[in-house]
Amino acid sequence: MDSIKKIMIFLWRGMKPILRKVNFLYLKLYVLKGYSTEKRIDYQRRFIQFDISPSEKVLDVGSGGEPFIYATHLCDPNPGKTQHRYNDLKTDNKPFAQVSAESLPYSAKEFDYVYCAHVLEHVGDPAKACDEIMRVGKRGYIETPTRMSDIMSNFTRFPNFHKWHVTRIGNTLIFNEYQVYEQRDMGTDEFYHMVHAIYPNAMQRMFKVNNDLFVNMFLWSGGFNYFVFNKKGELTSSFVYTGMRT
């Protein structure tokens, strides 16, 4: 019996490097064969009812290379190449303004709906951006990655990329500035590659079913609350919506 056990241990030790290599090649196969073509709107529709009518005026703040399909107007601060997006700017022949989320050149309540996805985690002043979004819009949708998503996707390794991780609680967004110790290389990109692979896999299925845990999907109407904490844990900005904002 001891001899069989020793043989099994020997075989297992010999197989471990091979299995690691096979797993690595399996991951590389997913990457080399391309990525999933699922768009942002595809997963959003699994969780969100936008309830936007064709007659409504809709602004996409930070429209980038994947403009909101219901948008009538677009704006983005970066018309050229930028580390903050992987694709080229698209405008779909819609009215476009080169502006930041912190300074929108529109009138108060000019838009019936303001859409802002994967923008606020990048901005220098999220309080100002939130103020502007509420100023120009009557209602809208905000989406940001969660801290868990940033860490598991290893986005934390990129310098000057995501400045804030955001928590959604009810009608409140809480912005926390990333601390130095959090901005590090996690040592692997496997989660990101598997989730975005062209071939279905267990990790991807888990991500799709629970996508609302990896991104904050935040619908608001009239206004919303926000709190901003710097990397020292100090509250630097806040706003509590009482229903009176104009």
PDB file of C-alpha atoms in Angstrom:
ATOM      1  CA  MET A   1       0.000   0.000   0.000  1.00  0.00           C
ATOM      2  CA  ASP A   2       2.831   2.385   0.895  1.00  0.00           C
ATOM      3  CA  SER A   3       4.494   1.613  -2.417  1.00  0.00           C
ATOM      4  CA  ILE A   4       1.349   2.519  -4.363  1.00  0.00           C
ATOM      5  CA  LYS A   5       1.035   5.727  -2.385  1.00  0.00           C
ATOM      6  CA  LYS A   6       4.650   6.654  -3.128  1.00  0.00           C
ATOM      7  CA  ILE A   7       4.135   5.954  -6.833  1.00  0.00           C
ATOM      8  CA  MET A   8       1.021   8.151  -6.897  1.00  0.00           C
ATOM      9  CA  ILE A   9       2.862  10.982  -5.155  1.00  0.00           C
ATOM     10  CA  PHE A  10       5.739  10.627  -7.606  1.00  0.00           C
ATOM     11  CA  LEU A  11       3.405  10.704 -10.598  1.00  0.00           C
ATOM     12  CA  TRP A  12       1.485  13.691  -9.249  1.00  0.00           C
ATOM     13  CA  ARG A  13       4.681  15.673  -8.686  1.00  0.00           C
ATOM     14  CA  GLY A  14       5.743  14.888 -12.213  1.00  0.00           C
ATOM     15  CA  MET A  15       2.368  15.886 -13.664  1.00  0.00           C
ATOM     16  CA  LYS A  16       2.002  19.227 -11.856  1.00  0.00           C
ATOM     17  CA  PRO A  17       4.384  21.182 -14.159  1.00  0.00           C
ATOM     18  CA  ILE A  18       2.678  19.656 -17.193  1.00  0.00           C
ATOM     19  CA  LEU A  19      -0.791  20.553 -15.894  1.00  0.00           C
ATOM     20  CA  ARG A  20       0.335  24.107 -15.203  1.00  0.00           C
ATOM     21  CA  LYS A  21       1.617  24.370 -18.771  1.00  0.00           C
ATOM     22  CA  VAL A  22      -1.616  22.944 -20.171  1.00  0.00           C
ATOM     23  CA  ASN A  23      -3.634  25.441 -18.161  1.00  0.00           C
ATOM     24  CA  PHE A  24      -1.416  28.263 -19.416  1.00  0.00           C
ATOM     25  CA  LEU A  25      -1.869  27.140 -23.015  1.00  0.00           C
ATOM     26  CA  TYR A  26      -5.628  26.867 -22.421  1.00  0.00           C
ATOM     27  CA  LEU A  27      -5.661  30.487 -21.303  1.00  0.00           C
ATOM     28  CA  LYS A  28      -3.513  31.562 -24.240  1.00  0.00           C
ATOM     29  CA  LEU A  29      -5.894  29.801 -26.620  1.00  0.00           C
ATOM     30  CA  TYR A  30      -8.729  31.969 -25.338  1.00  0.00           C
ATOM     31  CA  VAL A  31      -6.666  35.115 -25.814  1.00  0.00           C
ATOM     32  CA  LEU A  32      -5.282  34.257 -29.256  1.00  0.00           C
ATOM     33  CA  LYS A  33      -8.694  33.328 -30.622  1.00  0.00           C
ATOM     34  CA  GLY A  34     -10.100  36.744 -29.766  1.00  0.00           C
ATOM     35  CA  TYR A  35     -12.489  38.286 -27.300  1.00  0.00           C
ATOM     36  CA  SER A  36     -16.219  38.203 -26.781  1.00  0.00           C
ATOM     37  CA  THR A  37     -18.184  40.649 -28.925  1.00  0.00           C
ATOM     38  CA  GLU A  38     -20.687  41.392 -26.167  1.00  0.00           C
ATOM     39  CA  LYS A  39     -21.263  45.129 -25.900  1.00  0.00           C
ATOM     40  CA  ARG A  40     -21.908  47.173 -22.787  1.00  0.00           C
ATOM     41  CA  ILE A  41     -25.560  47.600 -23.745  1.00  0.00           C
ATOM     42  CA  ASP A  42     -25.927  43.803 -23.999  1.00  0.00           C
ATOM     43  CA  TYR A  43     -25.197  43.140 -20.343  1.00  0.00           C
ATOM     44  CA  GLN A  44     -26.941  46.313 -19.203  1.00  0.00           C
ATOM     45  CA  ARG A  45     -30.177  45.123 -20.781  1.00  0.00           C
ATOM     46  CA  ARG A  46     -30.034  41.970 -18.661  1.00  0.00           C
ATOM     47  CA  PHE A  47     -30.288  44.096 -15.516  1.00  0.00           C
ATOM     48  CA  ILE A  48     -31.621  47.546 -16.423  1.00  0.00           C
ATOM     49  CA  GLN A  49     -34.819  48.945 -17.883  1.00  0.00           C
ATOM     50  CA  PHE A  50     -33.849  52.352 -19.259  1.00  0.00           C
ATOM     51  CA  ASP A  51     -37.439  53.378 -20.112  1.00  0.00           C
ATOM     52  CA  ILE A  52     -36.388  56.011 -22.628  1.00  0.00           C
ATOM     53  CA  SER A  53     -38.921  57.144 -25.230  1.00  0.00           C
ATOM     54  CA  PRO A  54     -37.894  58.027 -28.821  1.00  0.00           C
ATOM     55  CA  SER A  55     -38.864  61.658 -28.294  1.00  0.00           C
ATOM     56  CA  GLU A  56     -36.545  62.211 -25.312  1.00  0.00           C
ATOM     57  CA  LYS A  57     -33.280  64.124 -25.467  1.00  0.00           C
ATOM     58  CA  VAL A  58     -30.465  61.913 -24.162  1.00  0.00           C
ATOM     59  CA  LEU A  59     -26.849  62.850 -23.386  1.00  0.00           C
ATOM     60  CA  ASP A  60     -23.999  60.330 -23.193  1.00  0.00           C
ATOM     61  CA  VAL A  61     -21.229  61.747 -20.984  1.00  0.00           C
ATOM     62  CA  GLY A  62     -17.904  60.139 -21.889  1.00  0.00           C
ATOM     63  CA  SER A  63     -19.305  58.384 -24.942  1.00  0.00           C
ATOM     64  CA  GLY A  64     -15.942  57.079 -26.154  1.00  0.00           C
ATOM     65  CA  GLY A  65     -15.886  54.252 -28.677  1.00  0.00           C
ATOM     66  CA  GLU A  66     -19.178  52.691 -27.657  1.00  0.00           C
ATOM     67  CA  PRO A  67     -21.860  55.415 -27.549  1.00  0.00           C
ATOM     68  CA  PHE A  68     -25.113  54.746 -25.746  1.00  0.00           C
ATOM     69  CA  ILE A  69     -27.561  53.522 -28.386  1.00  0.00           C
ATOM     70  CA  TYR A  70     -30.364  55.801 -27.105  1.00  0.00           C
ATOM     71  CA  ALA A  71     -28.184  58.927 -26.978  1.00  0.00           C
ATOM     72  CA  THR A  72     -29.111  61.945 -29.087  1.00  0.00           C
ATOM     73  CA  HIS A  73     -26.040  63.956 -28.005  1.00  0.00           C
ATOM     74  CA  LEU A  74     -22.498  62.859 -27.128  1.00  0.00           C
ATOM     75  CA  CYS A  75     -19.561  64.357 -25.282  1.00  0.00           C
ATOM     76  CA  ASP A  76     -16.078  63.133 -24.395  1.00  0.00           C
ATOM     77  CA  PRO A  77     -12.866  64.877 -23.314  1.00  0.00           C
ATOM     78  CA  ASN A  78     -10.611  62.656 -25.440  1.00  0.00           C
ATOM     79  CA  PRO A  79     -11.243  62.640 -29.209  1.00  0.00           C
ATOM     80  CA  GLY A  80      -7.871  60.972 -29.860  1.00  0.00           C
ATOM     81  CA  LYS A  81      -5.984  58.032 -28.399  1.00  0.00           C
ATOM     82  CA  THR A  82      -6.066  57.731 -24.613  1.00  0.00           C
ATOM     83  CA  GLN A  83      -5.186  55.113 -22.014  1.00  0.00           C
ATOM     84  CA  HIS A  84      -8.703  55.493 -20.631  1.00  0.00           C
ATOM     85  CA  ARG A  85     -10.275  53.506 -23.462  1.00  0.00           C
ATOM     86  CA  TYR A  86      -9.192  50.652 -25.731  1.00  0.00           C
ATOM     87  CA  ASN A  87     -11.118  51.711 -28.861  1.00  0.00           C
ATOM     88  CA  ASP A  88     -11.373  54.740 -31.134  1.00  0.00           C
ATOM     89  CA  LEU A  89     -13.909  57.496 -30.602  1.00  0.00           C
ATOM     90  CA  LYS A  90     -17.239  57.030 -32.379  1.00  0.00           C
ATOM     91  CA  THR A  91     -19.860  59.727 -32.807  1.00  0.00           C
ATOM     92  CA  ASP A  92     -22.379  57.981 -35.086  1.00  0.00           C
ATOM     93  CA  ASN A  93     -22.992  61.363 -36.783  1.00  0.00           C
ATOM     94  CA  LYS A  94     -24.637  62.716 -33.629  1.00  0.00           C
ATOM     95  CA  PRO A  95     -23.973  66.151 -32.091  1.00  0.00           C
ATOM     96  CA  PHE A  96     -20.639  65.882 -30.256  1.00  0.00           C
ATOM     97  CA  ALA A  97     -18.816  68.146 -27.801  1.00  0.00           C
ATOM     98  CA  GLN A  98     -15.240  67.743 -26.581  1.00  0.00           C
ATOM     99  CA  VAL A  99     -15.728  68.452 -22.888  1.00  0.00           C
ATOM    100  CA  SER A 100     -15.104  66.842 -19.521  1.00  0.00           C
ATOM    101  CA  ALA A 101     -17.799  65.557 -17.197  1.00  0.00           C
ATOM    102  CA  GLU A 102     -16.858  68.292 -14.715  1.00  0.00           C
ATOM    103  CA  SER A 103     -17.792  71.104 -17.112  1.00  0.00           C
ATOM    104  CA  LEU A 104     -20.769  70.364 -19.351  1.00  0.00           C
ATOM    105  CA  PRO A 105     -21.738  73.179 -21.761  1.00  0.00           C
ATOM    106  CA  TYR A 106     -25.472  72.607 -21.504  1.00  0.00           C
ATOM    107  CA  SER A 107     -28.404  74.379 -19.887  1.00  0.00           C
ATOM    108  CA  ALA A 108     -30.059  73.291 -16.659  1.00  0.00           C
ATOM    109  CA  LYS A 109     -32.296  70.253 -17.185  1.00  0.00           C
ATOM    110  CA  GLU A 110     -31.644  70.383 -20.931  1.00  0.00           C
ATOM    111  CA  PHE A 111     -31.696  66.598 -21.161  1.00  0.00           C
ATOM    112  CA  ASP A 112     -34.426  64.167 -20.239  1.00  0.00           C
ATOM    113  CA  TYR A 113     -31.804  61.502 -19.582  1.00  0.00           C
ATOM    114  CA  VAL A 114     -28.052  61.533 -18.890  1.00  0.00           C
ATOM    115  CA  TYR A 115     -26.060  58.337 -19.348  1.00  0.00           C
ATOM    116  CA  CYS A 116     -22.535  58.121 -17.912  1.00  0.00           C
ATOM    117  CA  ALA A 117     -20.779  54.744 -17.956  1.00  0.00           C
ATOM    118  CA  HIS A 118     -17.207  53.991 -16.871  1.00  0.00           C
ATOM    119  CA  VAL A 119     -16.247  57.643 -16.602  1.00  0.00           C
ATOM    120  CA  LEU A 120     -16.482  58.824 -12.993  1.00  0.00           C
ATOM    121  CA  GLU A 121     -13.780  56.445 -11.739  1.00  0.00           C
ATOM    122  CA  HIS A 122     -11.330  58.397 -13.951  1.00  0.00           C
ATOM    123  CA  VAL A 123     -12.224  62.033 -13.275  1.00  0.00           C
ATOM    124  CA  GLY A 124     -10.242  64.403 -11.107  1.00  0.00           C
ATOM    125  CA  ASP A 125     -13.288  65.783  -9.285  1.00  0.00           C
ATOM    126  CA  PRO A 126     -16.205  63.333  -9.042  1.00  0.00           C
ATOM    127  CA  ALA A 127     -18.255  65.763  -6.946  1.00  0.00           C
ATOM    128  CA  LYS A 128     -18.146  68.371  -9.699  1.00  0.00           C
ATOM    129  CA  ALA A 129     -18.985  65.714 -12.306  1.00  0.00           C
ATOM    130  CA  CYS A 130     -21.982  64.523 -10.284  1.00  0.00           C
ATOM    131  CA  ASP A 131     -23.142  68.117  -9.834  1.00  0.00           C
ATOM    132  CA  GLU A 132     -22.961  68.705 -13.576  1.00  0.00           C
ATOM    133  CA  ILE A 133     -24.790  65.484 -14.426  1.00  0.00           C
ATOM    134  CA  MET A 134     -27.629  66.416 -12.070  1.00  0.00           C
ATOM    135  CA  ARG A 135     -27.650  69.996 -13.316  1.00  0.00           C
ATOM    136  CA  VAL A 136     -28.148  69.164 -17.006  1.00  0.00           C
ATOM    137  CA  GLY A 137     -30.301  66.039 -16.602  1.00  0.00           C
ATOM    138  CA  LYS A 138     -33.689  65.161 -15.197  1.00  0.00           C
ATOM    139  CA  ARG A 139     -32.827  61.513 -14.615  1.00  0.00           C
ATOM    140  CA  GLY A 140     -30.229  59.059 -15.763  1.00  0.00           C
ATOM    141  CA  TYR A 141     -27.915  56.120 -15.371  1.00  0.00           C
ATOM    142  CA  ILE A 142     -24.388  55.983 -13.953  1.00  0.00           C
ATOM    143  CA  GLU A 143     -22.131  52.951 -14.154  1.00  0.00           C
ATOM    144  CA  THR A 144     -18.707  52.429 -12.595  1.00  0.00           C
ATOM    145  CA  PRO A 145     -16.623  49.345 -11.863  1.00  0.00           C
ATOM    146  CA  THR A 146     -16.505  48.090  -8.296  1.00  0.00           C
ATOM    147  CA  ARG A 147     -13.278  47.728  -6.335  1.00  0.00           C
ATOM    148  CA  MET A 148     -13.617  43.953  -6.651  1.00  0.00           C
ATOM    149  CA  SER A 149     -13.766  44.235 -10.427  1.00  0.00           C
ATOM    150  CA  ASP A 150     -10.678  46.463 -10.588  1.00  0.00           C
ATOM    151  CA  ILE A 151      -8.683  44.063  -8.419  1.00  0.00           C
ATOM    152  CA  MET A 152      -9.758  40.843 -10.141  1.00  0.00           C
ATOM    153  CA  SER A 153      -9.214  42.374 -13.601  1.00  0.00           C
ATOM    154  CA  ASN A 154      -5.815  43.659 -12.429  1.00  0.00           C
ATOM    155  CA  PHE A 155      -6.636  47.202 -13.512  1.00  0.00           C
ATOM    156  CA  THR A 156      -5.021  48.377 -10.287  1.00  0.00           C
ATOM    157  CA  ARG A 157      -1.598  47.861 -11.907  1.00  0.00           C
ATOM    158  CA  PHE A 158      -2.085  50.738 -14.358  1.00  0.00           C
ATOM    159  CA  PRO A 159      -0.769  54.121 -13.163  1.00  0.00           C
ATOM    160  CA  ASN A 160      -3.102  57.120 -13.569  1.00  0.00           C
ATOM    161  CA  PHE A 161      -5.997  54.918 -14.657  1.00  0.00           C
ATOM    162  CA  HIS A 162      -8.789  54.510 -12.098  1.00  0.00           C
ATOM    163  CA  LYS A 163      -8.481  57.219  -9.477  1.00  0.00           C
ATOM    164  CA  TRP A 164     -11.597  56.166  -7.525  1.00  0.00           C
ATOM    165  CA  HIS A 165     -13.394  53.009  -6.518  1.00  0.00           C
ATOM    166  CA  VAL A 166     -17.094  53.527  -6.060  1.00  0.00           C
ATOM    167  CA  THR A 167     -19.720  51.992  -3.802  1.00  0.00           C
ATOM    168  CA  ARG A 168     -23.451  52.239  -4.487  1.00  0.00           C
ATOM    169  CA  ILE A 169     -25.854  52.238  -1.526  1.00  0.00           C
ATOM    170  CA  GLY A 170     -29.478  53.021  -2.352  1.00  0.00           C
ATOM    171  CA  ASN A 171     -29.598  56.506  -3.876  1.00  0.00           C
ATOM    172  CA  THR A 172     -26.007  57.235  -2.845  1.00  0.00           C
ATOM    173  CA  LEU A 173     -22.631  56.983  -4.569  1.00  0.00           C
ATOM    174  CA  ILE A 174     -19.527  56.849  -2.362  1.00  0.00           C
ATOM    175  CA  PHE A 175     -16.216  57.704  -4.036  1.00  0.00           C
ATOM    176  CA  ASN A 176     -13.046  56.461  -2.356  1.00  0.00           C
ATOM    177  CA  GLU A 177      -9.686  57.546  -3.723  1.00  0.00           C
ATOM    178  CA  TYR A 178      -7.394  54.580  -4.291  1.00  0.00           C
ATOM    179  CA  GLN A 179      -4.629  54.345  -1.733  1.00  0.00           C
ATOM    180  CA  VAL A 180      -1.051  53.659  -2.760  1.00  0.00           C
ATOM    181  CA  TYR A 181      -1.033  50.132  -1.324  1.00  0.00           C
ATOM    182  CA  GLU A 182      -4.084  49.202  -3.428  1.00  0.00           C
ATOM    183  CA  GLN A 183      -2.514  50.290  -6.714  1.00  0.00           C
ATOM    184  CA  ARG A 184      -0.439  47.213  -7.432  1.00  0.00           C
ATOM    185  CA  ASP A 185      -0.043  44.353  -9.856  1.00  0.00           C
ATOM    186  CA  MET A 186      -2.114  41.369  -8.716  1.00  0.00           C
ATOM    187  CA  GLY A 187       0.206  39.023 -10.585  1.00  0.00           C
ATOM    188  CA  THR A 188      -2.288  37.636 -13.100  1.00  0.00           C
ATOM    189  CA  ASP A 189      -4.714  38.744 -15.812  1.00  0.00           C
ATOM    190  CA  GLU A 190      -6.445  35.367 -16.112  1.00  0.00           C
ATOM    191  CA  PHE A 191      -9.783  36.558 -14.755  1.00  0.00           C
ATOM    192  CA  TYR A 192     -10.019  39.365 -17.316  1.00  0.00           C
ATOM    193  CA  HIS A 193      -9.067  37.116 -20.233  1.00  0.00           C
ATOM    194  CA  MET A 194     -11.465  34.341 -19.290  1.00  0.00           C
ATOM    195  CA  VAL A 195     -14.384  36.704 -18.707  1.00  0.00           C
ATOM    196  CA  HIS A 196     -13.911  38.395 -22.074  1.00  0.00           C
ATOM    197  CA  ALA A 197     -12.977  35.284 -24.040  1.00  0.00           C
ATOM    198  CA  ILE A 198     -14.704  34.458 -27.297  1.00  0.00           C
ATOM    199  CA  TYR A 199     -15.281  30.899 -26.073  1.00  0.00           C
ATOM    200  CA  PRO A 200     -17.817  30.333 -23.255  1.00  0.00           C
ATOM    201  CA  ASN A 201     -16.368  29.162 -19.949  1.00  0.00           C
ATOM    202  CA  ALA A 202     -17.410  28.805 -16.308  1.00  0.00           C
ATOM    203  CA  MET A 203     -15.770  32.058 -15.233  1.00  0.00           C
ATOM    204  CA  GLN A 204     -17.582  33.964 -17.971  1.00  0.00           C
ATOM    205  CA  ARG A 205     -20.935  32.441 -17.043  1.00  0.00           C
ATOM    206  CA  MET A 206     -20.419  33.416 -13.414  1.00  0.00           C
ATOM    207  CA  PHE A 207     -19.528  36.967 -14.456  1.00  0.00           C
ATOM    208  CA  LYS A 208     -22.546  37.365 -16.736  1.00  0.00           C
ATOM    209  CA  VAL A 209     -25.015  36.179 -14.103  1.00  0.00           C
ATOM    210  CA  ASN A 210     -23.485  38.425 -11.438  1.00  0.00           C
ATOM    211  CA  ASN A 211     -22.411  41.401 -13.528  1.00  0.00           C
ATOM    212  CA  ASP A 212     -24.203  43.791 -11.187  1.00  0.00           C
ATOM    213  CA  LEU A 213     -21.676  42.861  -8.482  1.00  0.00           C
ATOM    214  CA  PHE A 214     -18.742  43.775 -10.728  1.00  0.00           C
ATOM    215  CA  VAL A 215     -20.158  47.139 -11.829  1.00  0.00           C
ATOM    216  CA  ASN A 216     -22.330  49.644 -10.006  1.00  0.00           C
ATOM    217  CA  MET A 217     -25.557  50.004 -11.992  1.00  0.00           C
ATOM    218  CA  PHE A 218     -27.099  53.199 -10.682  1.00  0.00           C
ATOM    219  CA  LEU A 219     -30.422  54.620 -11.871  1.00  0.00           C
ATOM    220  CA  TRP A 220     -31.390  58.045 -10.551  1.00  0.00           C
ATOM    221  CA  SER A 221     -34.261  60.486 -10.980  1.00  0.00           C
ATOM    222  CA  GLY A 222     -34.244  64.131  -9.920  1.00  0.00           C
ATOM    223  CA  GLY A 223     -30.946  63.804  -8.102  1.00  0.00           C
ATOM    224  CA  PHE A 224     -28.835  61.582  -5.868  1.00  0.00           C
ATOM    225  CA  ASN A 225     -26.497  61.699  -2.896  1.00  0.00           C
ATOM    226  CA  TYR A 226     -22.726  61.484  -3.089  1.00  0.00           C
ATOM    227  CA  PHE A 227     -19.775  61.414  -0.699  1.00  0.00           C
ATOM    228  CA  VAL A 228     -16.129  61.750  -1.720  1.00  0.00           C
ATOM    229  CA  PHE A 229     -13.257  60.514   0.452  1.00  0.00           C
ATOM    230  CA  ASN A 230      -9.600  61.140  -0.351  1.00  0.00           C
ATOM    231  CA  LYS A 231      -6.879  58.539   0.152  1.00  0.00           C
ATOM    232  CA  LYS A 232      -6.431  59.698   3.762  1.00  0.00           C
ATOM    233  CA  GLY A 233     -10.047  58.798   4.487  1.00  0.00           C
ATOM    234  CA  GLU A 234     -11.088  62.450   4.783  1.00  0.00           C
ATOM    235  CA  LEU A 235     -14.500  63.519   3.512  1.00  0.00           C
ATOM    236  CA  THR A 236     -13.736  66.196   0.914  1.00  0.00           C
ATOM    237  CA  SER A 237     -17.137  66.667  -0.774  1.00  0.00           C
ATOM    238  CA  SER A 238     -20.720  65.608  -0.211  1.00  0.00           C
ATOM    239  CA  PHE A 239     -24.251  66.296  -1.332  1.00  0.00           C
ATOM    240  CA  VAL A 240     -27.568  64.993  -0.017  1.00  0.00           C
ATOM    241  CA  TYR A 241     -30.494  65.203  -2.411  1.00  0.00           C
ATOM    242  CA  THR A 242     -33.674  66.445  -0.772  1.00  0.00           C
ATOM    243  CA  GLY A 243     -35.840  66.670  -3.850  1.00  0.00           C
ATOM    244  CA  MET A 244     -35.297  70.414  -4.167  1.00  0.00           C
ATOM    245  CA  ARG A 245     -32.396  70.510  -6.635  1.00  0.00           C
ATOM    246  CA  THR A 246     -32.850  72.636  -9.770  1.00  0.00           C
TER     247      THR A 246
END
